[in-house]
XYZ file of N, CA and C in Angstrom:
366
model
N 0.815 -1.205 0.000
C 0.000 0.000 0.000
C 0.854 1.263 0.000
N 1.935 1.239 0.756
C 2.846 2.376 0.823
C 3.965 2.186 -0.183
N 4.248 3.227 -0.923
C 5.310 3.194 -1.907
C 6.273 4.347 -1.695
N 7.541 4.079 -1.925
C 8.576 5.097 -1.833
C 9.179 5.302 -3.207
N 9.258 6.545 -3.628
C 9.820 6.879 -4.923
C 11.036 7.767 -4.708
N 12.195 7.265 -5.119
C 13.448 7.982 -4.960
C 13.852 8.649 -6.263
N 14.566 9.748 -6.137
C 15.075 10.446 -7.305
C 16.307 11.250 -6.919
N 17.071 11.647 -7.918
C 18.210 12.518 -7.693
C 19.571 11.877 -7.852
N 19.610 10.565 -8.000
C 20.887 9.896 -8.167
C 21.476 10.162 -9.536
N 22.735 9.816 -9.680
C 23.399 10.018 -10.949
C 24.898 10.030 -10.808
N 25.558 10.496 -11.852
C 27.010 10.588 -11.890
C 27.444 12.010 -11.580
N 28.394 12.133 -10.678
C 28.898 13.446 -10.295
C 30.398 13.357 -10.044
N 31.105 14.448 -10.296
C 32.542 14.489 -10.060
C 32.852 14.681 -8.584
N 34.018 14.216 -8.141
C 34.410 14.466 -6.760
C 34.346 15.952 -6.437
N 33.820 16.268 -5.260
C 33.645 17.649 -4.866
C 32.310 18.229 -5.268
N 31.575 17.513 -6.078
C 30.283 17.978 -6.532
C 29.180 17.701 -5.542
N 27.969 18.027 -5.945
C 26.810 17.883 -5.071
C 25.658 17.195 -5.781
N 24.848 16.524 -4.994
C 23.615 15.922 -5.459
C 22.573 16.064 -4.368
N 21.327 16.088 -4.765
C 20.226 16.146 -3.814
C 19.268 14.999 -4.100
N 19.155 14.098 -3.157
C 18.253 12.972 -3.279
C 16.909 13.303 -2.657
N 15.861 12.796 -3.267
C 14.518 12.980 -2.749
C 13.826 11.634 -2.660
N 12.957 11.503 -1.691
C 12.171 10.290 -1.537
C 10.793 10.667 -1.039
N 9.791 10.342 -1.821
C 8.418 10.649 -1.466
C 7.658 9.375 -1.139
N 7.038 9.358 0.007
C 6.204 8.233 0.415
C 4.761 8.526 0.048
N 4.129 7.571 -0.577
C 2.744 7.751 -0.982
C 1.896 6.581 -0.499
N 0.607 6.812 -0.445
C -0.322 5.804 0.023
C -1.180 6.352 1.148
N -1.953 5.475 1.748
C -2.841 5.875 2.840
C -2.059 5.898 4.139
N -1.315 6.970 4.334
C -0.421 7.098 5.470
C -0.993 8.049 6.509
N -1.028 7.579 7.742
C -1.457 8.430 8.842
C -0.270 9.150 9.466
N 0.823 8.416 9.648
C 2.000 9.011 10.243
C 3.242 8.195 9.912
N 4.382 8.862 9.977
C 5.685 8.235 9.799
C 6.571 8.684 10.943
N 7.103 7.737 11.676
C 7.925 8.083 12.822
C 9.269 8.669 12.407
N 9.903 8.024 11.453
C 11.224 8.471 11.037
C 11.460 8.153 9.572
N 12.311 8.940 8.955
C 12.711 8.703 7.586
C 14.229 8.792 7.520
N 14.790 8.081 6.578
C 16.227 8.104 6.492
C 16.760 7.576 5.181
N 18.067 7.636 5.079
C 18.777 7.152 3.905
C 19.846 6.159 4.311
N 19.887 5.067 3.603
C 20.928 4.065 3.739
C 21.667 3.966 2.416
N 22.834 3.358 2.456
C 23.549 3.123 1.211
C 24.287 1.798 1.279
N 24.513 1.235 0.118
C 25.227 -0.022 0.020
C 26.201 0.061 -1.146
N 27.470 0.009 -0.820
C 28.516 0.009 -1.827
C 28.807 -1.427 -2.244
N 29.389 -1.622 -3.414
C 29.702 -2.971 -3.878
C 30.556 -3.735 -2.876
N 30.127 -4.937 -2.533
C 30.874 -5.771 -1.613
C 30.760 -5.398 -0.159
N 29.917 -4.431 0.160
C 29.770 -3.992 1.534
C 28.323 -4.116 1.990
N 28.149 -4.106 3.305
C 26.818 -4.171 3.874
C 26.133 -2.812 3.815
N 24.823 -2.857 3.838
C 24.056 -1.624 3.845
C 24.278 -0.895 5.173
N 24.467 0.408 5.093
C 24.721 1.200 6.278
C 23.829 2.429 6.318
N 23.562 2.875 7.517
C 22.791 4.098 7.701
C 23.643 5.302 7.342
N 23.112 6.154 6.501
C 23.785 7.392 6.124
C 23.286 8.549 6.979
N 21.981 8.688 7.044
C 21.368 9.762 7.819
C 19.930 9.417 8.132
N 19.461 9.878 9.261
C 18.085 9.650 9.650
C 17.499 10.874 10.315
N 16.187 10.999 10.209
C 15.511 12.122 10.838
C 14.150 11.668 11.365
N 14.005 11.593 12.681
C 12.722 11.220 13.272
C 11.794 12.427 13.350
N 10.608 12.206 13.890
C 9.648 13.298 14.019
C 10.161 14.424 14.912
N 11.021 14.076 15.836
C 11.587 15.075 16.729
C 12.465 16.075 15.999
N 12.937 15.679 14.831
C 13.828 16.528 14.071
C 15.287 16.379 14.428
N 15.580 15.525 15.387
C 16.961 15.298 15.807
C 17.646 14.360 14.825
N 18.455 14.932 13.984
C 19.090 14.175 12.917
C 20.268 13.362 13.406
N 20.548 12.302 12.680
C 21.697 11.461 12.957
C 22.415 11.198 11.642
N 23.742 11.197 11.700
C 24.555 11.008 10.513
C 25.657 10.003 10.777
N 26.008 9.287 9.739
C 27.201 8.461 9.809
C 28.413 9.376 9.907
N 29.422 8.938 10.641
C 30.613 9.760 10.816
C 31.248 10.142 9.482
N 31.150 9.272 8.519
C 31.789 9.493 7.234
C 31.161 10.617 6.416
N 29.941 11.026 6.782
C 29.258 12.062 6.000
C 28.969 13.322 6.798
N 29.301 13.330 8.068
C 29.050 14.505 8.899
C 29.763 15.730 8.336
N 29.036 16.819 8.287
C 29.584 18.055 7.758
C 29.450 18.194 6.259
N 29.094 17.109 5.584
C 28.959 17.143 4.133
C 27.520 16.906 3.675
N 26.810 16.050 4.389
C 25.436 15.710 4.024
C 24.459 16.355 4.996
N 23.283 16.679 4.493
C 22.224 17.226 5.322
C 20.907 16.548 4.978
N 20.256 15.993 5.987
C 18.967 15.358 5.784
C 17.863 16.288 6.269
N 16.759 16.286 5.566
C 15.609 17.087 5.954
C 14.345 16.375 5.500
N 13.210 16.793 6.023
C 11.949 16.185 5.628
C 10.845 17.219 5.573
N 9.906 16.957 4.710
C 8.710 17.769 4.571
C 7.549 16.872 4.957
N 7.061 17.030 6.163
C 6.010 16.155 6.671
C 4.702 16.276 5.880
N 4.421 17.465 5.388
C 3.200 17.671 4.614
C 3.213 16.860 3.329
N 4.402 16.615 2.801
C 4.546 15.864 1.559
C 5.052 14.440 1.783
N 5.286 14.082 3.041
C 5.869 12.777 3.366
C 7.117 12.516 2.526
N 7.955 13.520 2.478
C 9.144 13.470 1.651
C 10.393 13.735 2.484
N 11.442 12.987 2.202
C 12.722 13.180 2.856
C 13.760 13.501 1.795
N 14.701 14.370 2.155
C 15.734 14.806 1.238
C 17.107 14.525 1.835
N 18.061 14.362 0.956
C 19.444 14.236 1.381
C 20.295 15.112 0.475
N 20.751 16.226 1.019
C 21.654 17.111 0.297
C 23.070 16.622 0.522
N 23.746 16.269 -0.553
C 25.081 15.708 -0.473
C 26.065 16.666 -1.128
N 26.962 17.201 -0.334
C 27.978 18.122 -0.812
C 29.363 17.515 -0.642
N 30.316 18.093 -1.339
C 31.708 17.639 -1.254
C 31.812 16.128 -1.412
N 31.164 15.628 -2.426
C 31.107 14.189 -2.627
C 32.481 13.594 -2.926
N 32.684 12.407 -2.407
C 33.923 11.677 -2.569
C 33.660 10.368 -3.304
N 34.676 9.808 -3.937
C 34.494 8.506 -4.582
C 33.973 7.443 -3.623
N 34.341 7.547 -2.359
C 33.887 6.594 -1.351
C 32.387 6.663 -1.106
N 31.750 7.726 -1.563
C 30.308 7.864 -1.417
C 29.537 7.081 -2.473
N 30.246 6.549 -3.442
C 29.607 5.783 -4.498
C 28.888 4.570 -3.915
N 27.605 4.481 -4.181
C 26.786 3.402 -3.637
C 25.374 3.527 -4.171
N 24.599 2.497 -3.921
C 23.165 2.592 -4.141
C 22.561 3.142 -2.863
N 21.830 4.215 -2.985
C 21.216 4.854 -1.834
C 19.752 4.462 -1.745
N 19.357 4.013 -0.561
C 18.003 3.536 -0.330
C 17.266 4.425 0.658
N 16.068 4.781 0.306
C 15.200 5.513 1.210
C 14.510 4.530 2.148
N 14.369 4.919 3.388
C 13.706 4.084 4.382
C 12.730 4.908 5.199
N 11.562 4.343 5.415
C 10.597 4.938 6.331
C 10.360 3.971 7.474
N 10.478 4.477 8.686
C 10.373 3.651 9.877
C 9.120 4.011 10.667
N 8.410 2.990 11.107
C 7.234 3.216 11.933
C 6.105 3.891 11.175
N 5.791 3.378 9.998
C 4.713 3.936 9.190
C 3.383 3.333 9.633
N 2.428 4.183 9.932
C 1.087 3.738 10.314
C 0.112 4.154 9.228
N -0.543 3.185 8.629
C -1.509 3.460 7.581
C -2.825 3.950 8.169
N -3.564 4.665 7.364
C -4.874 5.140 7.789
C -5.781 3.971 8.142
N -6.466 4.082 9.257
C -7.393 3.048 9.675
C -6.752 1.866 10.372
N -5.466 1.950 10.657
C -4.764 0.860 11.326
C -3.943 1.386 12.482
N -3.440 0.453 13.289
C -2.516 0.781 14.365
C -1.222 -0.004 14.221
N -0.972 -0.515 13.036
C 0.206 -1.317 12.769
C 1.321 -0.465 12.195
N 2.451 -0.474 12.855
C 3.617 0.261 12.383
C 4.482 -0.653 11.525
N 4.872 -0.163 10.370
C 5.668 -0.946 9.440
C 6.807 -0.115 8.860
N 7.789 -0.804 8.357
C 8.921 -0.170 7.685
C 8.858 -0.444 6.191
N 9.302 0.524 5.409
C 9.309 0.379 3.964
C 10.627 0.859 3.393
N 10.989 0.255 2.283
C 12.225 0.589 1.585
C 11.945 0.993 0.152
N 12.722 1.944 -0.326
C 12.669 2.282 -1.725
C 13.486 1.294 -2.527
N 13.414 1.394 -3.829
C 14.146 0.483 -4.701
C 15.627 0.829 -4.803
N 15.981 2.038 -4.442
C 17.361 2.473 -4.481
C 17.671 3.324 -5.695
N 18.581 4.257 -5.516
C 19.046 5.092 -6.609
C 20.574 5.136 -6.563
N 21.196 4.948 -7.707
C 22.645 4.850 -7.770
C 23.300 6.218 -7.800
N 24.261 6.396 -6.912
C 25.093 7.588 -6.892
C 26.520 7.167 -7.206
N 27.067 7.720 -8.267
C 28.430 7.413 -8.670
C 29.261 8.686 -8.643
N 30.322 8.666 -7.864
C 31.215 9.813 -7.746
C 32.541 9.424 -8.387
N 32.820 10.006 -9.524
C 34.002 9.616 -10.280
C 34.425 10.730 -11.220
N 35.719 10.733 -11.550
C 36.233 11.688 -12.523
C 35.808 11.287 -13.915
């Protein structure tokens, strides 16, 4: 019922910037938290940044000072502004929604986007 649509990935040079967007759609009553994960080739998926309803953001140490996560609750959309990109940032980035409650229910569920590829290379 709930779908996540990611956009903004692509090829960028080191030092460049990209802005990822993820919009959650469906019969949603509330979302506790939204975030971004990434998975590089041969590595496990890791949390990049998260933002709960409180607004208290969390970032992986590797992206602190370079990435900024934000959300628009009215649009059920989360963004990831990525600046000063490095080759090490190359990965498939996945949008995640945590604690999603659908209209007419009391069941909290998590959802994942299909992923968008970010490639940082000369």
